Tab-separated table of C-alpha atoms and ligand atoms in Angstrom:
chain	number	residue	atom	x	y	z
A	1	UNK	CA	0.000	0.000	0.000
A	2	UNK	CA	1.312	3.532	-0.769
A	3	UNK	CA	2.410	5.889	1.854
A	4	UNK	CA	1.228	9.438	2.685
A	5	UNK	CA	2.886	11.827	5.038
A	6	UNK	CA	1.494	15.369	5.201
A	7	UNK	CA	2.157	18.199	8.100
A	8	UNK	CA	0.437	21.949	9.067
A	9	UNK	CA	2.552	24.097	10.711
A	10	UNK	CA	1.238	24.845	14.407
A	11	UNK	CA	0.812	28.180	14.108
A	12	UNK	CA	-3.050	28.439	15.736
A	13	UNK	CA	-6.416	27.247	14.738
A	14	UNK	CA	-6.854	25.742	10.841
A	15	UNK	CA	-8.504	28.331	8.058
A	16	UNK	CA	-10.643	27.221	5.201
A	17	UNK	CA	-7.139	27.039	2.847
A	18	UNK	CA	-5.777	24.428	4.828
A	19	UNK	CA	-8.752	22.586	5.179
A	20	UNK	CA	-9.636	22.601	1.554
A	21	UNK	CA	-6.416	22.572	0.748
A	22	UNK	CA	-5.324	19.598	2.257
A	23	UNK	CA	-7.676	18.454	5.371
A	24	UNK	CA	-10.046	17.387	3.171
A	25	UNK	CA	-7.675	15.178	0.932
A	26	UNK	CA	-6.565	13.472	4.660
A	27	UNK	CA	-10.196	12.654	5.236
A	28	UNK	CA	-10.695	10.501	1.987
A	29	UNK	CA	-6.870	8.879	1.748
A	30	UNK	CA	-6.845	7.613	5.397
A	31	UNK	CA	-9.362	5.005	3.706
A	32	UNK	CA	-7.391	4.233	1.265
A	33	UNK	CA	-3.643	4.716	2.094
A	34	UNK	CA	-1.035	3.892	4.613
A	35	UNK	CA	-1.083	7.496	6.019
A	36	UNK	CA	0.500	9.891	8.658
A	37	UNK	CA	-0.366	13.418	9.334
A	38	UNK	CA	2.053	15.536	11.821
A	39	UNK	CA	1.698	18.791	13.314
A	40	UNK	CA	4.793	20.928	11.945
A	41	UNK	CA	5.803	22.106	15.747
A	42	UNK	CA	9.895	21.827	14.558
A	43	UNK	CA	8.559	24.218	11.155
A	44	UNK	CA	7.336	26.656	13.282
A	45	UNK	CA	9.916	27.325	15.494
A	46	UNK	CA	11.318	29.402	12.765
A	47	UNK	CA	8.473	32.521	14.556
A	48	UNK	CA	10.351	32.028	17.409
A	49	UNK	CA	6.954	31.249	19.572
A	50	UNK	CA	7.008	31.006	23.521
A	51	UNK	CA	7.044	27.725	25.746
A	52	UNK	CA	2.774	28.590	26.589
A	53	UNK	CA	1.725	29.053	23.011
A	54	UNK	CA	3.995	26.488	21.161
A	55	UNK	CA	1.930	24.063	23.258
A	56	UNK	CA	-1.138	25.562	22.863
A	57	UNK	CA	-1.011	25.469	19.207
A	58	UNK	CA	-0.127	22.252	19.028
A	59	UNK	CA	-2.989	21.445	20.890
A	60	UNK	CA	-5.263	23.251	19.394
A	61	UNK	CA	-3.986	21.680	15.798
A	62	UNK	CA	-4.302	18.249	17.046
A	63	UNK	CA	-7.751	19.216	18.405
A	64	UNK	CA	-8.778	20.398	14.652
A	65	UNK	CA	-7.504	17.325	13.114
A	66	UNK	CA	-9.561	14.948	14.833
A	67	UNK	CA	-12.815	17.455	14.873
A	68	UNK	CA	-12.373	17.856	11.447
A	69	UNK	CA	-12.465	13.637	10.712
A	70	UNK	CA	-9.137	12.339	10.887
A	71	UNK	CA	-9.474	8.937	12.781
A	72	UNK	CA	-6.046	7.665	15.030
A	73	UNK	CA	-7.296	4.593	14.372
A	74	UNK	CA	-7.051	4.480	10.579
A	75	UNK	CA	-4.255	7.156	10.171
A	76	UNK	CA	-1.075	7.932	12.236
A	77	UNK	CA	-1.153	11.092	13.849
A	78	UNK	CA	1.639	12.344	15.523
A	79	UNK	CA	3.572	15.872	16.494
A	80	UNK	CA	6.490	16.269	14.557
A	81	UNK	CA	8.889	16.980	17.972
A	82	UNK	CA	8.234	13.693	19.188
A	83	UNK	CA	9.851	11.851	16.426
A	84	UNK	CA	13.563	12.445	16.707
A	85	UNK	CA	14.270	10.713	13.753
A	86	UNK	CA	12.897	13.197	11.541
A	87	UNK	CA	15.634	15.786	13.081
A	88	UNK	CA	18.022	13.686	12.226
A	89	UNK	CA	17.287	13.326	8.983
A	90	UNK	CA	16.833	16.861	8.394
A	91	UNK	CA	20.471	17.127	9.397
A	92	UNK	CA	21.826	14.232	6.957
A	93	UNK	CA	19.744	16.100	3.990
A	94	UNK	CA	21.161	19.565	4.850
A	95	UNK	CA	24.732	18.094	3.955
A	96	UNK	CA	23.724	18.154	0.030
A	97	UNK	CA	21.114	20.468	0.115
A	98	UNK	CA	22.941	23.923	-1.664
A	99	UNK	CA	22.763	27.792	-0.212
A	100	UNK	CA	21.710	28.803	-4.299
A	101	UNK	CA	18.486	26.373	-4.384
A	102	UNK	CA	17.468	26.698	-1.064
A	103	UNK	CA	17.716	30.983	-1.532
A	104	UNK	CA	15.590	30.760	-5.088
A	105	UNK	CA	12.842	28.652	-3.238
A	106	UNK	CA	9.862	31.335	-3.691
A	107	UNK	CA	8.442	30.481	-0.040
A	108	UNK	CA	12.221	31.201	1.157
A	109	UNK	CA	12.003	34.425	-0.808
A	110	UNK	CA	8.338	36.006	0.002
A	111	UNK	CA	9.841	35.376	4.080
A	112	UNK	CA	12.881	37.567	3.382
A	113	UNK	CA	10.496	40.106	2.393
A	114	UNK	CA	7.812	39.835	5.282
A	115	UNK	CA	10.424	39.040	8.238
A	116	UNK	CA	13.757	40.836	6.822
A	117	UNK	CA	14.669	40.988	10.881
A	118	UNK	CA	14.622	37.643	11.085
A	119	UNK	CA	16.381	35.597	8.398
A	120	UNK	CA	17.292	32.677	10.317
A	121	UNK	CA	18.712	29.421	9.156
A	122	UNK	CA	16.202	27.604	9.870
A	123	UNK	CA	13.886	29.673	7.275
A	124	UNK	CA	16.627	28.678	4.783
A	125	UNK	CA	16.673	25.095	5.291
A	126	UNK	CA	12.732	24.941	5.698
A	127	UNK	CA	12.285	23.048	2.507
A	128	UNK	CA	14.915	20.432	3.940
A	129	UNK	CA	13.598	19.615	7.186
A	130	UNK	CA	9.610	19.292	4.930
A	131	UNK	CA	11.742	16.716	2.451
A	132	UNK	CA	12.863	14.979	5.846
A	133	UNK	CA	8.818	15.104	7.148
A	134	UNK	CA	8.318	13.003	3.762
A	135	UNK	CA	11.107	10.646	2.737
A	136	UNK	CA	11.493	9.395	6.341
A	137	UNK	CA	8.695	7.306	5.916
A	138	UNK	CA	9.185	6.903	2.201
A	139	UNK	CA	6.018	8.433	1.199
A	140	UNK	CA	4.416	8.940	-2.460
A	141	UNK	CA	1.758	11.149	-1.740
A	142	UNK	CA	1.514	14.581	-0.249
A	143	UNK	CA	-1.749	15.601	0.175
A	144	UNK	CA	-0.922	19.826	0.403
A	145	UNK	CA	-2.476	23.108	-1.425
A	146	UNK	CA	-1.309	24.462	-4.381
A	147	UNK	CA	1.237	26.440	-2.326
A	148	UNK	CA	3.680	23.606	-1.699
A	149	UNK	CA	4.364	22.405	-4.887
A	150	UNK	CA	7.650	23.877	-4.567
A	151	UNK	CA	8.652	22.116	-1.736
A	152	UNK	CA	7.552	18.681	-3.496
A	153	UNK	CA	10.099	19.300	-5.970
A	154	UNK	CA	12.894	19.986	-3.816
A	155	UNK	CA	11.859	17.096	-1.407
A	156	UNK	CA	12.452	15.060	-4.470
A	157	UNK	CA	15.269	16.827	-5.565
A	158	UNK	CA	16.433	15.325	-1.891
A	159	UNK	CA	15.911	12.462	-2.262
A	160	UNK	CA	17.087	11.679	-5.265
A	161	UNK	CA	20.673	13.266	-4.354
A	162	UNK	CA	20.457	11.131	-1.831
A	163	UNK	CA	19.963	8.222	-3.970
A	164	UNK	CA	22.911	9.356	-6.565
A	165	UNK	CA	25.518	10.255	-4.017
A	166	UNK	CA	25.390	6.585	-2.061
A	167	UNK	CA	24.568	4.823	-5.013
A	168	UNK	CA	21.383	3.276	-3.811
A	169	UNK	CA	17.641	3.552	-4.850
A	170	UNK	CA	16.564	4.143	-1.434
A	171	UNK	CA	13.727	6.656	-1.401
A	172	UNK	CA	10.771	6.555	-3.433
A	173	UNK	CA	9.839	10.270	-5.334
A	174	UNK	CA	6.873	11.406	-3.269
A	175	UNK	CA	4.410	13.664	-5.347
A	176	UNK	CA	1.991	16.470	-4.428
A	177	UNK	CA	-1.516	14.843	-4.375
A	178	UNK	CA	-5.454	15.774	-4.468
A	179	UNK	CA	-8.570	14.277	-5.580
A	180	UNK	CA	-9.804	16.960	-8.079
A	181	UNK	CA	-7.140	17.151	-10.810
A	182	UNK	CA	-5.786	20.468	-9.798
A	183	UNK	CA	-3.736	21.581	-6.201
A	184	UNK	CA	-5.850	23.680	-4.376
A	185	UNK	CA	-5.200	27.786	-3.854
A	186	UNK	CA	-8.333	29.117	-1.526
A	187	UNK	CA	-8.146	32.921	-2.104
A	188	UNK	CA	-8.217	35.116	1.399
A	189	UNK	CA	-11.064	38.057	1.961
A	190	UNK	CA	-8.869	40.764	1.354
A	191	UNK	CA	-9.448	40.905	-2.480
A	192	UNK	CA	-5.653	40.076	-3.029
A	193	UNK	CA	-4.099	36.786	-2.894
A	194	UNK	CA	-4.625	33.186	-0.551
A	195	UNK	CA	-6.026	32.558	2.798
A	196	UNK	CA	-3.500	32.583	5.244
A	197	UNK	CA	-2.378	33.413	9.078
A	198	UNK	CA	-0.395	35.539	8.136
A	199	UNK	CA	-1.902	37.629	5.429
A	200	UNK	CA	-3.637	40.030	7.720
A	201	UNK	CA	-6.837	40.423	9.929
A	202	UNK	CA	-10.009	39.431	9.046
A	203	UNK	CA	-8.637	38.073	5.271
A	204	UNK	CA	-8.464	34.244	6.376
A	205	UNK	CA	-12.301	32.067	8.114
A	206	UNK	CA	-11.254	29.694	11.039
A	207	UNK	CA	-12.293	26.304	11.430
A	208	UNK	CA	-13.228	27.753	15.397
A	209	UNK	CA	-14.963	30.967	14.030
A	210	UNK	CA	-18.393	31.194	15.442
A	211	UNK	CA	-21.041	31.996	13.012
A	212	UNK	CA	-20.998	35.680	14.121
A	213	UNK	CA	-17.845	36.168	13.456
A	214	UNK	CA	-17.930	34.345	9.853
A	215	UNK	CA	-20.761	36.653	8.636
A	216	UNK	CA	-18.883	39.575	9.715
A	217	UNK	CA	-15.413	38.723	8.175
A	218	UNK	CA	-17.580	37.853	4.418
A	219	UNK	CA	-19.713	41.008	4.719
A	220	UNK	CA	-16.310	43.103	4.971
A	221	UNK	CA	-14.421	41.101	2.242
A	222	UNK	CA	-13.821	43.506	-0.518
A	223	UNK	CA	-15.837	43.887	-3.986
A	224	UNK	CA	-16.247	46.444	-6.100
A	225	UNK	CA	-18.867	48.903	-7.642
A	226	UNK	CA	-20.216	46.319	-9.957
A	227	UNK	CA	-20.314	44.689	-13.383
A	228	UNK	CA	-20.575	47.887	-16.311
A	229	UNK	CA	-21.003	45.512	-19.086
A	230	UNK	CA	-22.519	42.085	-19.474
A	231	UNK	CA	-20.578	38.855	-19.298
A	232	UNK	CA	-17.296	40.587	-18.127
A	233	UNK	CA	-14.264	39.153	-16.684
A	234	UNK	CA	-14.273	39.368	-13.176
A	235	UNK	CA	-11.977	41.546	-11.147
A	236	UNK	CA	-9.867	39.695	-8.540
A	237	UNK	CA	-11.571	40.275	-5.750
A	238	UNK	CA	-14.940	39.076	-6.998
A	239	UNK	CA	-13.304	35.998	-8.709
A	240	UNK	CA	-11.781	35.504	-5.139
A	241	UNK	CA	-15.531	35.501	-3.833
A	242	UNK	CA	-16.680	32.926	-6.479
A	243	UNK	CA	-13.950	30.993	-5.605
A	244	UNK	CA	-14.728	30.307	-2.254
A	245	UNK	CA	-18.412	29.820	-3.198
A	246	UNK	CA	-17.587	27.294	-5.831
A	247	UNK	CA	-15.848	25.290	-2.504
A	248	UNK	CA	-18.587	25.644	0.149
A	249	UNK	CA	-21.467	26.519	-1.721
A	250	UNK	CA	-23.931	24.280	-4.149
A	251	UNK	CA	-23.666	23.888	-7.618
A	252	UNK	CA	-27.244	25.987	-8.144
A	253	UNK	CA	-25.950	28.502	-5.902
A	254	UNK	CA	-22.890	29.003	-7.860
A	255	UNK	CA	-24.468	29.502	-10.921
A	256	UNK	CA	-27.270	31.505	-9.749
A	257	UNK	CA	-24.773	34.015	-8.618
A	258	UNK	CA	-23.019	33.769	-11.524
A	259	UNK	CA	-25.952	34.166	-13.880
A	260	UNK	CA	-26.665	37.617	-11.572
A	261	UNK	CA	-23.168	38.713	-12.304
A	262	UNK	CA	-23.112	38.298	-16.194
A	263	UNK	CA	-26.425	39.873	-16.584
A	264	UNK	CA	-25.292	42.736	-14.191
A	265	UNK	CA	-28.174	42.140	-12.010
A	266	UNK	CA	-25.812	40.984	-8.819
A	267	UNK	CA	-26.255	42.517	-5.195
A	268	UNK	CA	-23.197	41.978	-3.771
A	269	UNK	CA	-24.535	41.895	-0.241
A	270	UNK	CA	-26.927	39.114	-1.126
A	271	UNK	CA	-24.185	37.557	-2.703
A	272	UNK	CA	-21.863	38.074	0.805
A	273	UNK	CA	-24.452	36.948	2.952
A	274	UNK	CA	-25.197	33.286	1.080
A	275	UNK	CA	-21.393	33.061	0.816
A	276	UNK	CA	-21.583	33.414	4.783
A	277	UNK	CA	-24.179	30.940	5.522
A	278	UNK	CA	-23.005	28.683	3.644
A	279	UNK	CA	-18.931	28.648	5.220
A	280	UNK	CA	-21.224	28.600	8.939
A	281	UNK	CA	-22.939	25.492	7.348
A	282	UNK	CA	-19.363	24.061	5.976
A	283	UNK	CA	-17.917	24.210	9.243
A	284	UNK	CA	-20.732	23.526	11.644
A	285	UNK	CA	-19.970	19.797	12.373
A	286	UNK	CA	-16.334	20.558	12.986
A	287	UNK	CA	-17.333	23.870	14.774
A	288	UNK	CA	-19.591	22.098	17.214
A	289	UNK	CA	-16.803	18.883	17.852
A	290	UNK	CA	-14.030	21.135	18.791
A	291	UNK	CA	-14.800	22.355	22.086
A	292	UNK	CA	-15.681	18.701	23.110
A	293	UNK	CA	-12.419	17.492	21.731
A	294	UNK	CA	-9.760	20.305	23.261
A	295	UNK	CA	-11.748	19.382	26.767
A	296	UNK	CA	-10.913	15.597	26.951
A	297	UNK	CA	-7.068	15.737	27.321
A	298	UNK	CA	-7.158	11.979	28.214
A	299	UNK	CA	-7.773	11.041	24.662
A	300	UNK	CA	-5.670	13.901	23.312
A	301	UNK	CA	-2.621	12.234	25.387
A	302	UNK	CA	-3.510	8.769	24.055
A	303	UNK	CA	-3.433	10.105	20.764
A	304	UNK	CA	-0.727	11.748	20.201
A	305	UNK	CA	1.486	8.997	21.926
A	306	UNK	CA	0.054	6.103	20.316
A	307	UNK	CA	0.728	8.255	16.904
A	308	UNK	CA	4.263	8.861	18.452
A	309	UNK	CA	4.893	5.540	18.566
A	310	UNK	CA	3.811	4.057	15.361
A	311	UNK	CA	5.455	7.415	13.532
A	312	UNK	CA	8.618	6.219	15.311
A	313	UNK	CA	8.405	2.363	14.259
A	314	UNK	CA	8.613	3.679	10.559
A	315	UNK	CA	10.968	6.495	11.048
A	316	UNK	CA	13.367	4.606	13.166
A	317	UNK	CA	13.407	1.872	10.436
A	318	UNK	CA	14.497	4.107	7.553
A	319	UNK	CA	17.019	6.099	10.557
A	320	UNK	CA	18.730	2.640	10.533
A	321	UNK	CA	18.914	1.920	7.489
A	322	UNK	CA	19.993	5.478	5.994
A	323	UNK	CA	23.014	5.334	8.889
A	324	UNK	CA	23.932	1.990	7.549
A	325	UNK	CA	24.087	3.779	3.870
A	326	UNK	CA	25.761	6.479	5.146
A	327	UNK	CA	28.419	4.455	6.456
A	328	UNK	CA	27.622	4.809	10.324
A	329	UNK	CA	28.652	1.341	11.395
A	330	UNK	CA	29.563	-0.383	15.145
A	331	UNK	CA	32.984	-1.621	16.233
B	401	TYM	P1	0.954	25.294	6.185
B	401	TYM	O1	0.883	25.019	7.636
B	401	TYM	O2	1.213	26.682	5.720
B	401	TYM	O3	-0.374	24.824	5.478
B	401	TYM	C1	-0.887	23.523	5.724
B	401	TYM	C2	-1.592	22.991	4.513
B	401	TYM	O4	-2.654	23.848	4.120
B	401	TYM	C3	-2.498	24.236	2.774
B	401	TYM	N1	-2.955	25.624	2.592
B	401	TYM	C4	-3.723	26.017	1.579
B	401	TYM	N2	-4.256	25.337	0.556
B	401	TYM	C5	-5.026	26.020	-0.310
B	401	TYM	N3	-5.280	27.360	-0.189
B	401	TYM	C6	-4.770	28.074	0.827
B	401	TYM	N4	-5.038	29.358	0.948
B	401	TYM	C7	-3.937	27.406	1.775
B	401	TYM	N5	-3.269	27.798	2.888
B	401	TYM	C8	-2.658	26.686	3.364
B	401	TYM	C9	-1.023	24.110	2.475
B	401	TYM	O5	-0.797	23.939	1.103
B	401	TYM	C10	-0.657	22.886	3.293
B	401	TYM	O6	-0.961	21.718	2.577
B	401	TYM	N6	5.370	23.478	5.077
B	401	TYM	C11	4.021	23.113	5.338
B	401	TYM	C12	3.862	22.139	6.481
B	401	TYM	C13	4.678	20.927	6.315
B	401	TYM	C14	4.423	19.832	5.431
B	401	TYM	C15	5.498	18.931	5.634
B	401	TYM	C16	3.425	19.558	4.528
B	401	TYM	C17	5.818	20.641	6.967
B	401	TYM	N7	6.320	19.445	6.581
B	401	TYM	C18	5.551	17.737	4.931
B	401	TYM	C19	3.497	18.365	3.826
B	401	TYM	C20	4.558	17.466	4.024
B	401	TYM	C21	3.271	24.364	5.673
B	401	TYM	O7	3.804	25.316	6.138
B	401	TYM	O8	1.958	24.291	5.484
């Protein structure tokens, strides 16, 4: 059976992007793959967060994963910090992994620009340490948004050095992966580019909004003054609306909304408020489940160490066997 390893970086509650974006995908592949899904805690050390809310996003991350469907006893769940392994790795990989590749990466670059006070290392060798996440337990499939494709390439990239350099076909190429036939990119409310943390207030819906609080963050996204002529192309921040209408909405609605818009006849406050009723309706089920979840800490300790320990069975296989590769051997 083919493996999937796939990670979010615990930096606070899940938005819509990653849960379309990959969430989703993790739902329908623990079915049907051998699969593990980490919380990136190593990844976001890189924000340099304190002791109190490291933990707390962690928790709240594992929390989201198992409101939002992900079942520990058909995938592996596991934080990333309690697999050692993976560190290791990481530091193997870094060995081939060049200062010119890992400076073009475009996820490398658009950090340099929003932190330049804090251009650490560890930003640098990001990519690395993601390509460790993967290879350790030689997966296939990555189930991420459109986003990482990047970082699938240069986990490959990895990998296959890896392979050249010792001479031996060791890790399989792993592959970004989703159901529809194109990676994912769930546009933010700010009229500009994708959901994100970090993209600024009010532009990305949480998992843990309350319905208040999702109908006010739609009825401020931005639009403009209208269609002027019929059947128009739509400007960025009304394709962005459409967009996340075409994910949580129905098919009718879609097209009823897009029928108003071509014939100039759209309200875009009518248009704002179904949008918003239907993310409260998307998320309901996982809304609801959270606050249950993050209150029974027995289960959330079982959890996470029976994930621990399975995540460690695979990764301390391949941690063996790369050392023997490597040429690590006993006395
Ligand atoms: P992160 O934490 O930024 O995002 C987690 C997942 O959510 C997806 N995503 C989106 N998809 C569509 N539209 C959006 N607006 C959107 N925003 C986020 C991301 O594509 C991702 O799949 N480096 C990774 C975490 C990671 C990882 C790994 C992933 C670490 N190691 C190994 C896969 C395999 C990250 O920062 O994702």
């Amino acid at each position: 059976m083919e493996t999937v390893v796939s990670g979010i970086r615990s930096t606070g509650n899940l938005h819509l992007g990653n849960y379309y974006g990959a969430i989703q995908n993790f739902i329908k592949m623990q079915h049907e793959y051998n699969c593990y899904f980490f919380i990136a805690d190593l990844h976001s050390l890189t924000t340099h967060p304190t002791p109190a809310n490291l933990h707390n996003n962690v928790k709240q991350v594992l929390v989201e994963y198992l409101a939002a469907g992900i079942d520990p006893e058909k995938a592996t769940i596991y934080v990333q910090s309690d697999v050692p392994e993976v560190a290791e790795l990481y530091l193997y990989l870094n060995m081939n992994a060049y200062l010119g590749e890992l400076e073009r990466s475009t996820s490398f670059k658009d950090k340099v620009r929003a932190q330049p006070d804090n251009v650490n290392a560890g930003l640098l060798t990001y990519p690395v340490l993601m390509a460790a996440d993967i290879i350790i337990h030689k997966a296939t499939k990555v189930p991420v948004g459109k986003d990482q494709e990047q970082h699938l390439e240069m986990a490959r990239t990895f990998g296959n050095r890896f392979n050249r350099l010792y001479n031996n076909d060791y890790f399989p190429e792993p592959y970004a992966f989703t159901y529809g036939s194109n990676l994912v990119k769930i546009p933010g409310l700010d009229g500009k580019g994708k959901m994100g943390k970090s993209e600024g207030e009010g532009n990305a819906v949480y998992l843990s909004d309350t319905p208040e609080v999702i109908r006010k963050k739609v009825m401020r996204a931005v639009t403009d003054s209208g269609p002027t002529v019929e059947n128009q192309e739509k400007p960025q921040e009304i394709q962005n609306l459409f967009d996340l209408m075409k994910v949580v909405s129905t098919e009718d609605t879609y097209k009823h909304f897009d029928n108003l818009y071509n014939t100039m006849q759209v309200r875009y406050g009518d248009l704002k408020k179904q949008l918003a009723e239907d993310m409260v309706n998307a998320t309901a089920p996982i809304r609801e489940r959270i606050n249950d979840i993050a209150g029974d800490s027995v289960y959330l300790s079982r959890v996470a160490s029976l994930g621990a320990e399975k995540a460690r069975e695979s990764a301390g296989r391949t941690i063996r066997e790369v050392r023997e590769i490597i040429g690590f051997r006993k006395f």
